[in-house]
Amino acid sequence: MPRRSLILGCGGYLPARIVTNAELASRVDTSDEWIVERSGIHQRHIAADHEKTSDLALAAAQAALAHAGIEVSAVDAVLVATATPDHTFPATAARVQAGLGMTRGFAFDLQAVCSGFLYALTMADSLIRSGQIRTAVVIGAETFSRILDWSERSTCVLFGDGAGAVVLGATEGEGTIADRGILSTHLHSDGRYHDLLYVDGGPSSAPTVGHLRMEGREVFRHAVVNLAQVGHEALTTHGLSAADLDWIVPHQANRRIIEGTARKLGVSLDRVVITVGEHANTSAASVPLALSQAVHDGRIQPGQLVLLEAMGGGFTWGSALVRI
Ligand code: UT7
């Protein structure tokens, strides 16, 4: 009987402060109309000065553990996907581990920018299926507000802060697509596209943390193609078609990217979870935040087939096919 990783619970955390498009328009040369038309974003949450990525991650992890009904003592591993760690080292995940009161197991960060949660989910699923661990907390958490150039209107209007988490637990499946849990994951990267989306700082290249730089139009073009490709890959691996999907939970970068990808995949928008309007792009946090919202509001039900997908700097992109 093949081992599967089941999503036992999920949770999210958004900082209290909401910044509207109108507020941004009072600081840079932009407008609510432009931001909504080009991206679908109406507002974003921004972390308070004292809130670090680990604080957001810890709150999301605690919410996911409460939803799963799992005690911290049962957790074997904490994985945090983030491009905005508290410190260069140690890992933000180690802070979260301590915050949870967890003194056994292990914790580590991984970095694939907006695809980070898909990468972390893949690693945790591999650890569970290989028998090394039974239970993992997988978190995407970001404070992108700290790496934005707030004078650069083409980027500062697009991002927000937040965290989302899932608790994964080992279960025995039949080895069919009727199994609950992660059915497969698919990861890609292509480092030739480094310069289209990057941060111009970091410990070995500059004396500063740096700011996010992006060729938005180019990233947009690649995003729709890559996301549709990795969505098709997930379906064809199992001999499925778009009609078999109950939901897509995509990375929330831009409503037009989400719509374009859904169109290419042949999935109608009423089966796509869209939170970009309220959350903006929260990078690695966006997929688990959207998943958590749709599970907690009752849209996504146990037994349903869900496609998760994301694309980000690197470029990196990936998908996961999950029966909830
Ligand atoms: O998570 C993955 C990472 N990110 C993404 O996936 C983002 C991908 N890209 C996008 O979402 C879109 O390309 C953007 C939302 C960034 C831009 O939309 P666009 O339709 O591609 O616009 P554009 O870059 O072609 O810019 C159109 C115009 C430009 O003016 P000109 O050169 O045509 O005169 C910009 O200077 O809009 C101008 N512009 C703005 N105007 C008002 C750029 N930013 C703003 C702004 N407000 N905030």
mmCIF file of C-alpha atoms and ligand atoms in Angstrom:
data_model
loop_
_atom_site.group_PDB
_atom_site.id
_atom_site.type_symbol
_atom_site.label_atom_id
_atom_site.label_comp_id
_atom_site.label_asym_id
_atom_site.label_seq_id
_atom_site.Cartn_x
_atom_site.Cartn_y
_atom_site.Cartn_z
ATOM 1 C CA MET A 1 0.000 0.000 0.000
ATOM 2 C CA PRO A 2 1.627 3.286 -1.023
ATOM 3 C CA ARG A 3 2.068 5.942 1.594
ATOM 4 C CA ARG A 4 0.418 9.307 0.927
ATOM 5 C CA SER A 5 0.696 12.744 2.544
ATOM 6 C CA LEU A 6 -2.750 13.913 3.604
ATOM 7 C CA ILE A 7 -3.558 17.563 4.294
ATOM 8 C CA LEU A 8 -4.848 17.297 7.869
ATOM 9 C CA GLY A 9 -5.460 21.007 8.362
ATOM 10 C CA CYS A 10 -4.647 24.437 7.034
ATOM 11 C CA GLY A 11 -4.460 27.972 8.350
ATOM 12 C CA GLY A 12 -3.472 31.488 7.404
ATOM 13 C CA TYR A 13 -2.421 34.765 8.920
ATOM 14 C CA LEU A 14 -2.697 38.276 7.504
ATOM 15 C CA PRO A 15 -1.297 41.331 9.301
ATOM 16 C CA ALA A 16 -3.993 43.688 10.594
ATOM 17 C CA ARG A 17 -2.982 46.758 8.605
ATOM 18 C CA ILE A 18 -4.703 47.033 5.220
ATOM 19 C CA VAL A 19 -3.258 49.381 2.622
ATOM 20 C CA THR A 20 -5.723 50.340 -0.112
ATOM 21 C CA ASN A 21 -4.916 51.382 -3.659
ATOM 22 C CA ALA A 22 -6.130 54.869 -2.759
ATOM 23 C CA GLU A 23 -3.517 55.088 0.009
ATOM 24 C CA LEU A 24 -0.761 54.058 -2.435
ATOM 25 C CA ALA A 25 -2.021 56.602 -4.957
ATOM 26 C CA SER A 26 -1.359 59.302 -2.378
ATOM 27 C CA ARG A 27 2.312 58.223 -2.242
ATOM 28 C CA VAL A 28 3.264 57.273 -5.843
ATOM 29 C CA ASP A 29 1.977 58.235 -9.280
ATOM 30 C CA THR A 30 -0.685 55.537 -9.681
ATOM 31 C CA SER A 31 -4.451 55.121 -9.394
ATOM 32 C CA ASP A 32 -6.950 52.615 -8.076
ATOM 33 C CA GLU A 33 -8.270 52.296 -11.627
ATOM 34 C CA TRP A 34 -4.840 51.354 -13.097
ATOM 35 C CA ILE A 35 -4.045 48.829 -10.354
ATOM 36 C CA VAL A 36 -7.449 47.117 -10.538
ATOM 37 C CA GLU A 37 -7.502 47.022 -14.340
ATOM 38 C CA ARG A 38 -3.934 45.685 -14.740
ATOM 39 C CA SER A 39 -3.776 43.331 -11.743
ATOM 40 C CA GLY A 40 -7.181 42.876 -10.071
ATOM 41 C CA ILE A 41 -5.657 44.039 -6.770
ATOM 42 C CA HIS A 42 -7.773 46.269 -4.489
ATOM 43 C CA GLN A 43 -5.758 46.120 -1.269
ATOM 44 C CA ARG A 44 -2.890 44.346 0.501
ATOM 45 C CA HIS A 45 -1.995 43.570 4.140
ATOM 46 C CA ILE A 46 1.280 45.014 5.438
ATOM 47 C CA ALA A 47 3.145 43.715 8.511
ATOM 48 C CA ALA A 48 3.597 46.030 11.489
ATOM 49 C CA ASP A 49 7.160 47.195 12.201
ATOM 50 C CA HIS A 50 7.533 44.645 15.005
ATOM 51 C CA GLU A 51 6.136 41.733 12.948
ATOM 52 C CA LYS A 52 8.709 39.495 11.299
ATOM 53 C CA THR A 53 8.221 36.701 8.776
ATOM 54 C CA SER A 54 8.586 34.150 11.597
ATOM 55 C CA ASP A 55 5.717 35.814 13.514
ATOM 56 C CA LEU A 56 3.428 35.515 10.499
ATOM 57 C CA ALA A 57 4.595 31.942 9.881
ATOM 58 C CA LEU A 58 4.058 30.937 13.508
ATOM 59 C CA ALA A 59 0.497 32.319 13.554
ATOM 60 C CA ALA A 60 -0.356 30.422 10.347
ATOM 61 C CA ALA A 61 1.245 27.210 11.684
ATOM 62 C CA GLN A 62 -0.712 27.429 14.937
ATOM 63 C CA ALA A 63 -3.962 27.966 13.014
ATOM 64 C CA ALA A 64 -3.214 24.948 10.797
ATOM 65 C CA LEU A 65 -2.342 22.726 13.777
ATOM 66 C CA ALA A 66 -5.551 23.767 15.583
ATOM 67 C CA HIS A 67 -7.583 22.993 12.435
ATOM 68 C CA ALA A 68 -5.864 19.603 12.102
ATOM 69 C CA GLY A 69 -6.306 18.812 15.813
ATOM 70 C CA ILE A 70 -2.632 17.818 15.948
ATOM 71 C CA GLU A 71 -0.435 18.366 19.030
ATOM 72 C CA VAL A 72 2.968 19.982 18.497
ATOM 73 C CA SER A 73 4.547 16.881 20.069
ATOM 74 C CA ALA A 74 3.471 14.882 16.992
ATOM 75 C CA VAL A 75 5.210 17.195 14.493
ATOM 76 C CA ASP A 76 8.444 15.813 13.001
ATOM 77 C CA ALA A 77 9.432 18.674 10.689
ATOM 78 C CA VAL A 78 8.756 22.354 10.005
ATOM 79 C CA LEU A 79 9.442 23.680 6.508
ATOM 80 C CA VAL A 80 9.229 27.396 5.793
ATOM 81 C CA ALA A 81 9.220 28.625 2.203
ATOM 82 C CA THR A 82 10.280 32.257 2.200
ATOM 83 C CA ALA A 83 12.319 34.766 0.222
ATOM 84 C CA THR A 84 12.114 37.263 3.089
ATOM 85 C CA PRO A 85 13.659 35.467 6.091
ATOM 86 C CA ASP A 86 14.011 37.187 9.475
ATOM 87 C CA HIS A 87 17.801 36.918 9.230
ATOM 88 C CA THR A 88 20.353 35.648 6.731
ATOM 89 C CA PHE A 89 20.712 32.752 9.190
ATOM 90 C CA PRO A 90 19.578 30.798 11.119
ATOM 91 C CA ALA A 91 16.526 29.632 9.267
ATOM 92 C CA THR A 92 13.201 31.333 9.941
ATOM 93 C CA ALA A 93 11.835 27.798 10.370
ATOM 94 C CA ALA A 94 14.023 27.343 13.473
ATOM 95 C CA ARG A 95 12.336 30.402 15.013
ATOM 96 C CA VAL A 96 8.948 28.929 14.182
ATOM 97 C CA GLN A 97 9.991 25.580 15.682
ATOM 98 C CA ALA A 98 10.968 27.346 18.920
ATOM 99 C CA GLY A 99 7.797 29.432 18.858
ATOM 100 C CA LEU A 100 5.712 26.286 18.591
ATOM 101 C CA GLY A 101 7.508 24.887 21.666
ATOM 102 C CA MET A 102 8.863 22.008 19.607
ATOM 103 C CA THR A 103 12.143 20.539 20.868
ATOM 104 C CA ARG A 104 12.448 17.467 18.653
ATOM 105 C CA GLY A 105 12.437 16.898 14.914
ATOM 106 C CA PHE A 106 13.966 19.403 12.508
ATOM 107 C CA ALA A 107 13.205 22.709 10.804
ATOM 108 C CA PHE A 108 14.555 24.351 7.678
ATOM 109 C CA ASP A 109 13.808 27.079 5.131
ATOM 110 C CA LEU A 110 13.713 26.749 1.426
ATOM 111 C CA GLN A 111 13.678 29.401 -1.211
ATOM 112 C CA ALA A 112 11.969 29.311 -4.576
ATOM 113 C CA VAL A 113 10.279 32.725 -4.278
ATOM 114 C CA CYS A 114 6.617 32.560 -5.350
ATOM 115 C CA SER A 115 6.849 28.810 -6.074
ATOM 116 C CA GLY A 116 8.370 28.167 -2.642
ATOM 117 C CA PHE A 117 5.289 26.576 -1.121
ATOM 118 C CA LEU A 118 5.059 24.048 -3.979
ATOM 119 C CA TYR A 119 8.737 23.218 -3.490
ATOM 120 C CA ALA A 120 8.295 22.838 0.286
ATOM 121 C CA LEU A 121 5.202 20.689 -0.185
ATOM 122 C CA THR A 122 7.187 18.455 -2.535
ATOM 123 C CA MET A 123 10.036 18.072 -0.011
ATOM 124 C CA ALA A 124 7.675 17.291 2.879
ATOM 125 C CA ASP A 125 5.715 14.819 0.747
ATOM 126 C CA SER A 126 8.974 13.062 -0.213
ATOM 127 C CA LEU A 127 10.071 12.849 3.436
ATOM 128 C CA ILE A 128 6.700 11.376 4.415
ATOM 129 C CA ARG A 129 6.509 8.888 1.546
ATOM 130 C CA SER A 130 10.090 7.706 2.166
ATOM 131 C CA GLY A 131 9.158 6.983 5.786
ATOM 132 C CA GLN A 132 11.598 9.479 7.335
ATOM 133 C CA ILE A 133 8.826 11.482 8.987
ATOM 134 C CA ARG A 134 5.094 11.092 9.609
ATOM 135 C CA THR A 135 3.909 14.664 10.222
ATOM 136 C CA ALA A 136 5.087 18.014 8.839
ATOM 137 C CA VAL A 137 4.029 21.631 9.037
ATOM 138 C CA VAL A 138 4.611 23.285 5.659
ATOM 139 C CA ILE A 139 4.472 27.070 5.628
ATOM 140 C CA GLY A 140 4.738 29.837 3.066
ATOM 141 C CA ALA A 141 5.452 33.163 4.786
ATOM 142 C CA GLU A 142 6.610 36.517 3.477
ATOM 143 C CA THR A 143 7.142 40.154 4.381
ATOM 144 C CA PHE A 144 7.663 41.441 0.844
ATOM 145 C CA SER A 145 6.896 44.961 2.111
ATOM 146 C CA ARG A 146 10.500 44.947 3.427
ATOM 147 C CA ILE A 147 12.061 44.399 -0.031
ATOM 148 C CA LEU A 148 9.838 46.688 -2.089
ATOM 149 C CA ASP A 149 11.094 49.952 -3.496
ATOM 150 C CA TRP A 150 8.170 52.067 -2.307
ATOM 151 C CA SER A 151 9.039 54.788 -4.827
ATOM 152 C CA GLU A 152 8.749 52.362 -7.784
ATOM 153 C CA ARG A 153 5.094 52.294 -8.884
ATOM 154 C CA SER A 154 5.451 49.338 -11.257
ATOM 155 C CA THR A 155 6.263 46.957 -8.396
ATOM 156 C CA CYS A 156 5.169 48.411 -5.039
ATOM 157 C CA VAL A 157 1.457 48.187 -5.867
ATOM 158 C CA LEU A 158 1.565 44.449 -6.564
ATOM 159 C CA PHE A 159 2.725 42.779 -3.351
ATOM 160 C CA GLY A 160 1.587 42.176 0.236
ATOM 161 C CA ASP A 161 2.550 40.342 3.424
ATOM 162 C CA GLY A 162 1.058 37.158 4.871
ATOM 163 C CA ALA A 163 1.506 33.490 5.724
ATOM 164 C CA GLY A 164 -0.296 30.237 5.025
ATOM 165 C CA ALA A 165 0.354 26.736 6.349
ATOM 166 C CA VAL A 166 -0.753 23.136 5.994
ATOM 167 C CA VAL A 167 -0.224 20.159 8.298
ATOM 168 C CA LEU A 168 0.679 17.018 6.368
ATOM 169 C CA GLY A 169 0.271 13.558 7.883
ATOM 170 C CA ALA A 170 1.152 10.084 6.634
ATOM 171 C CA THR A 171 -1.705 7.842 5.496
ATOM 172 C CA GLU A 172 -1.933 4.586 3.557
ATOM 173 C CA GLY A 173 -3.511 4.797 0.096
ATOM 174 C CA GLU A 174 -4.542 2.319 -2.596
ATOM 175 C CA GLY A 175 -2.215 3.871 -5.163
ATOM 176 C CA THR A 176 -5.076 5.220 -7.276
ATOM 177 C CA ILE A 177 -6.327 8.724 -8.016
ATOM 178 C CA ALA A 178 -9.208 8.020 -5.644
ATOM 179 C CA ASP A 179 -6.701 8.226 -2.747
ATOM 180 C CA ARG A 180 -6.853 11.270 -0.532
ATOM 181 C CA GLY A 181 -3.622 13.241 -0.152
ATOM 182 C CA ILE A 182 -0.919 14.537 -2.479
ATOM 183 C CA LEU A 183 -1.164 12.511 -5.696
ATOM 184 C CA SER A 184 1.852 14.078 -7.414
ATOM 185 C CA THR A 185 3.972 17.219 -7.550
ATOM 186 C CA HIS A 186 5.852 18.714 -10.504
ATOM 187 C CA LEU A 187 8.711 21.204 -10.175
ATOM 188 C CA HIS A 188 10.660 23.218 -12.742
ATOM 189 C CA SER A 189 13.202 26.001 -12.857
ATOM 190 C CA ASP A 190 15.145 27.851 -15.530
ATOM 191 C CA GLY A 191 17.875 30.099 -14.166
ATOM 192 C CA ARG A 192 18.436 31.843 -17.498
ATOM 193 C CA TYR A 193 15.562 34.158 -16.537
ATOM 194 C CA HIS A 194 17.215 35.430 -13.339
ATOM 195 C CA ASP A 195 17.242 39.070 -14.450
ATOM 196 C CA LEU A 196 13.518 39.318 -15.177
ATOM 197 C CA LEU A 197 12.586 39.053 -11.480
ATOM 198 C CA TYR A 198 15.182 39.413 -8.749
ATOM 199 C CA VAL A 199 16.268 41.357 -5.664
ATOM 200 C CA ASP A 200 19.296 43.625 -6.166
ATOM 201 C CA GLY A 201 20.898 42.797 -2.821
ATOM 202 C CA GLY A 202 21.871 39.917 -0.547
ATOM 203 C CA PRO A 203 24.774 38.719 1.586
ATOM 204 C CA SER A 204 27.237 37.637 -1.101
ATOM 205 C CA SER A 205 26.514 40.249 -3.730
ATOM 206 C CA ALA A 206 25.809 43.540 -1.984
ATOM 207 C CA PRO A 207 26.020 45.216 1.399
ATOM 208 C CA THR A 208 22.225 45.602 1.554
ATOM 209 C CA VAL A 209 19.121 43.447 1.569
ATOM 210 C CA GLY A 210 18.109 45.087 -1.723
ATOM 211 C CA HIS A 211 14.863 45.756 -3.540
ATOM 212 C CA LEU A 212 12.678 43.685 -5.821
ATOM 213 C CA ARG A 213 13.172 44.401 -9.526
ATOM 214 C CA MET A 214 10.868 43.018 -12.208
ATOM 215 C CA GLU A 215 10.256 43.178 -15.947
ATOM 216 C CA GLY A 216 6.512 42.800 -15.405
ATOM 217 C CA ARG A 217 5.419 42.332 -19.003
ATOM 218 C CA GLU A 218 8.008 39.587 -19.655
ATOM 219 C CA VAL A 219 7.206 37.790 -16.392
ATOM 220 C CA PHE A 220 3.514 37.920 -17.273
ATOM 221 C CA ARG A 221 4.130 36.290 -20.672
ATOM 222 C CA HIS A 222 6.177 33.431 -19.193
ATOM 223 C CA ALA A 223 3.793 32.965 -16.258
ATOM 224 C CA VAL A 224 0.734 32.058 -18.320
ATOM 225 C CA VAL A 225 2.702 29.620 -20.513
ATOM 226 C CA ASN A 226 4.551 27.931 -17.641
ATOM 227 C CA LEU A 227 1.536 27.677 -15.352
ATOM 228 C CA ALA A 228 -0.635 26.142 -18.061
ATOM 229 C CA GLN A 229 2.189 23.695 -18.920
ATOM 230 C CA VAL A 230 2.695 22.541 -15.340
ATOM 231 C CA GLY A 231 -1.064 22.261 -14.839
ATOM 232 C CA HIS A 232 -1.373 20.053 -17.935
ATOM 233 C CA GLU A 233 1.606 18.014 -16.703
ATOM 234 C CA ALA A 234 -0.170 17.275 -13.425
ATOM 235 C CA LEU A 235 -3.336 16.179 -15.230
ATOM 236 C CA THR A 236 -1.710 14.071 -17.946
ATOM 237 C CA THR A 237 0.463 12.246 -15.374
ATOM 238 C CA HIS A 238 -2.762 10.699 -14.085
ATOM 239 C CA GLY A 239 -4.676 10.489 -17.380
ATOM 240 C CA LEU A 240 -7.045 13.207 -16.182
ATOM 241 C CA SER A 241 -8.597 16.177 -17.931
ATOM 242 C CA ALA A 242 -9.567 19.644 -16.684
ATOM 243 C CA ALA A 243 -13.144 18.418 -16.228
ATOM 244 C CA ASP A 244 -11.923 16.106 -13.440
ATOM 245 C CA LEU A 245 -10.723 19.055 -11.330
ATOM 246 C CA ASP A 246 -12.975 20.469 -8.643
ATOM 247 C CA TRP A 247 -10.747 23.475 -7.957
ATOM 248 C CA ILE A 248 -7.599 25.272 -9.025
ATOM 249 C CA VAL A 249 -5.789 27.166 -6.272
ATOM 250 C CA PRO A 250 -3.283 29.262 -8.227
ATOM 251 C CA HIS A 251 -0.522 31.588 -7.142
ATOM 252 C CA GLN A 252 -2.093 35.015 -6.682
ATOM 253 C CA ALA A 253 0.123 37.412 -8.655
ATOM 254 C CA ASN A 254 -2.300 38.995 -11.088
ATOM 255 C CA ARG A 255 -5.963 38.294 -11.849
ATOM 256 C CA ARG A 256 -5.226 38.399 -15.582
ATOM 257 C CA ILE A 257 -2.533 35.685 -15.207
ATOM 258 C CA ILE A 258 -5.014 33.555 -13.238
ATOM 259 C CA GLU A 259 -7.713 34.044 -15.880
ATOM 260 C CA GLY A 260 -5.332 33.398 -18.775
ATOM 261 C CA THR A 261 -4.041 30.183 -17.193
ATOM 262 C CA ALA A 262 -7.542 28.921 -16.383
ATOM 263 C CA ARG A 263 -8.584 29.609 -19.981
ATOM 264 C CA LYS A 264 -5.581 27.670 -21.347
ATOM 265 C CA LEU A 265 -6.357 24.769 -19.014
ATOM 266 C CA GLY A 266 -10.069 24.844 -19.921
ATOM 267 C CA VAL A 267 -11.311 25.456 -16.377
ATOM 268 C CA SER A 268 -14.092 27.977 -15.745
ATOM 269 C CA LEU A 269 -13.411 30.763 -13.239
ATOM 270 C CA ASP A 270 -16.111 29.544 -10.832
ATOM 271 C CA ARG A 271 -13.738 26.652 -10.070
ATOM 272 C CA VAL A 272 -10.729 28.896 -9.394
ATOM 273 C CA VAL A 273 -9.947 30.313 -5.936
ATOM 274 C CA ILE A 274 -9.047 33.996 -6.353
ATOM 275 C CA THR A 275 -7.777 36.061 -3.428
ATOM 276 C CA VAL A 276 -5.423 38.440 -5.247
ATOM 277 C CA GLY A 277 -7.933 41.287 -4.938
ATOM 278 C CA GLU A 278 -7.689 41.295 -1.136
ATOM 279 C CA HIS A 279 -4.198 39.830 -0.506
ATOM 280 C CA ALA A 280 -2.197 41.042 -3.556
ATOM 281 C CA ASN A 281 0.887 38.907 -4.322
ATOM 282 C CA THR A 282 2.169 37.367 -1.076
ATOM 283 C CA SER A 283 4.754 35.222 -2.904
ATOM 284 C CA ALA A 284 5.252 31.834 -1.163
ATOM 285 C CA ALA A 285 2.289 32.535 1.133
ATOM 286 C CA SER A 286 -0.260 33.038 -1.610
ATOM 287 C CA VAL A 287 -1.189 29.421 -2.420
ATOM 288 C CA PRO A 288 -1.548 28.163 1.194
ATOM 289 C CA LEU A 289 -3.422 31.369 2.150
ATOM 290 C CA ALA A 290 -5.891 30.909 -0.722
ATOM 291 C CA LEU A 291 -6.228 27.189 0.026
ATOM 292 C CA SER A 292 -6.886 27.897 3.680
ATOM 293 C CA GLN A 293 -9.499 30.516 2.873
ATOM 294 C CA ALA A 294 -11.395 28.220 0.494
ATOM 295 C CA VAL A 295 -11.257 25.254 2.898
ATOM 296 C CA HIS A 296 -12.444 27.324 5.857
ATOM 297 C CA ASP A 297 -15.281 29.031 3.945
ATOM 298 C CA GLY A 298 -16.513 25.603 2.821
ATOM 299 C CA ARG A 299 -15.851 25.931 -0.912
ATOM 300 C CA ILE A 300 -13.241 23.164 -0.945
ATOM 301 C CA GLN A 301 -14.647 19.958 0.545
ATOM 302 C CA PRO A 302 -12.971 16.714 1.677
ATOM 303 C CA GLY A 303 -12.558 14.314 -1.242
ATOM 304 C CA GLN A 304 -12.346 17.032 -3.888
ATOM 305 C CA LEU A 305 -9.542 17.138 -6.452
ATOM 306 C CA VAL A 306 -7.502 20.344 -6.315
ATOM 307 C CA LEU A 307 -4.675 21.621 -8.514
ATOM 308 C CA LEU A 308 -2.192 23.931 -6.812
ATOM 309 C CA GLU A 309 0.174 25.893 -9.060
ATOM 310 C CA ALA A 310 2.694 28.729 -8.812
ATOM 311 C CA MET A 311 5.416 30.544 -10.715
ATOM 312 C CA GLY A 312 8.075 32.966 -9.518
ATOM 313 C CA GLY A 313 11.594 34.336 -9.678
ATOM 314 C CA GLY A 314 14.347 32.053 -10.891
ATOM 315 C CA PHE A 315 12.246 31.325 -12.875
ATOM 316 C CA THR A 316 10.699 28.584 -10.793
ATOM 317 C CA TRP A 317 7.310 26.989 -11.306
ATOM 318 C CA GLY A 318 5.426 23.987 -10.034
ATOM 319 C CA SER A 319 2.129 22.239 -9.408
ATOM 320 C CA ALA A 320 0.616 19.702 -7.042
ATOM 321 C CA LEU A 321 -2.433 17.551 -7.567
ATOM 322 C CA VAL A 322 -4.115 16.926 -4.226
ATOM 323 C CA ARG A 323 -7.250 15.129 -3.126
ATOM 324 C CA ILE A 324 -8.311 17.044 -0.024
HETATM 325 O O1 UT7 B 1 4.664 36.161 -8.754
HETATM 326 C C1 UT7 B 1 5.238 36.285 -10.011
HETATM 327 C C2 UT7 B 1 5.749 37.641 -10.082
HETATM 328 N N1 UT7 B 1 5.025 38.676 -10.656
HETATM 329 C C3 UT7 B 1 4.109 38.611 -11.600
HETATM 330 O O2 UT7 B 1 3.621 37.617 -11.987
HETATM 331 C C4 UT7 B 1 3.713 39.930 -12.236
HETATM 332 C C5 UT7 B 1 3.678 39.794 -13.716
HETATM 333 N N2 UT7 B 1 3.353 41.000 -14.419
HETATM 334 C C6 UT7 B 1 2.203 41.703 -14.246
HETATM 335 O O3 UT7 B 1 1.383 41.367 -13.427
HETATM 336 C C7 UT7 B 1 1.945 42.880 -15.160
HETATM 337 O O4 UT7 B 1 2.878 42.882 -16.213
HETATM 338 C C8 UT7 B 1 1.979 44.243 -14.427
HETATM 339 C C9 UT7 B 1 0.745 44.369 -13.529
HETATM 340 C C10 UT7 B 1 3.260 44.367 -13.634
HETATM 341 C C11 UT7 B 1 1.921 45.404 -15.441
HETATM 342 O O5 UT7 B 1 0.827 45.266 -16.297
HETATM 343 P P1 UT7 B 1 1.045 45.468 -17.870
HETATM 344 O O6 UT7 B 1 -0.285 45.422 -18.497
HETATM 345 O O7 UT7 B 1 2.058 44.455 -18.317
HETATM 346 O O8 UT7 B 1 1.590 46.947 -17.935
HETATM 347 P P2 UT7 B 1 2.985 47.476 -18.540
HETATM 348 O O9 UT7 B 1 4.133 46.979 -17.762
HETATM 349 O O10 UT7 B 1 2.948 47.202 -19.999
HETATM 350 O O11 UT7 B 1 2.868 49.034 -18.257
HETATM 351 C C12 UT7 B 1 1.890 49.838 -18.922
HETATM 352 C C13 UT7 B 1 2.084 51.302 -18.525
HETATM 353 C C14 UT7 B 1 3.515 51.801 -18.608
HETATM 354 O O12 UT7 B 1 3.463 53.083 -19.170
HETATM 355 P P3 UT7 B 1 3.866 53.322 -20.695
HETATM 356 O O13 UT7 B 1 5.305 52.874 -20.803
HETATM 357 O O14 UT7 B 1 2.932 52.479 -21.509
HETATM 358 O O15 UT7 B 1 3.658 54.796 -20.866
HETATM 359 C C15 UT7 B 1 3.941 51.918 -17.157
HETATM 360 O O16 UT7 B 1 4.874 52.945 -16.933
HETATM 361 O O17 UT7 B 1 1.662 51.501 -17.171
HETATM 362 C C16 UT7 B 1 2.650 52.252 -16.459
HETATM 363 N N3 UT7 B 1 2.626 51.845 -15.060
HETATM 364 C C17 UT7 B 1 1.769 52.363 -14.163
HETATM 365 N N4 UT7 B 1 0.830 53.305 -14.258
HETATM 366 C C18 UT7 B 1 0.129 53.606 -13.175
HETATM 367 C C19 UT7 B 1 3.375 50.898 -14.454
HETATM 368 N N5 UT7 B 1 3.014 50.788 -13.160
HETATM 369 C C20 UT7 B 1 2.025 51.693 -12.967
HETATM 370 C C21 UT7 B 1 1.249 52.039 -11.841
HETATM 371 N N6 UT7 B 1 0.308 52.986 -11.992
HETATM 372 N N7 UT7 B 1 1.395 51.435 -10.639
#
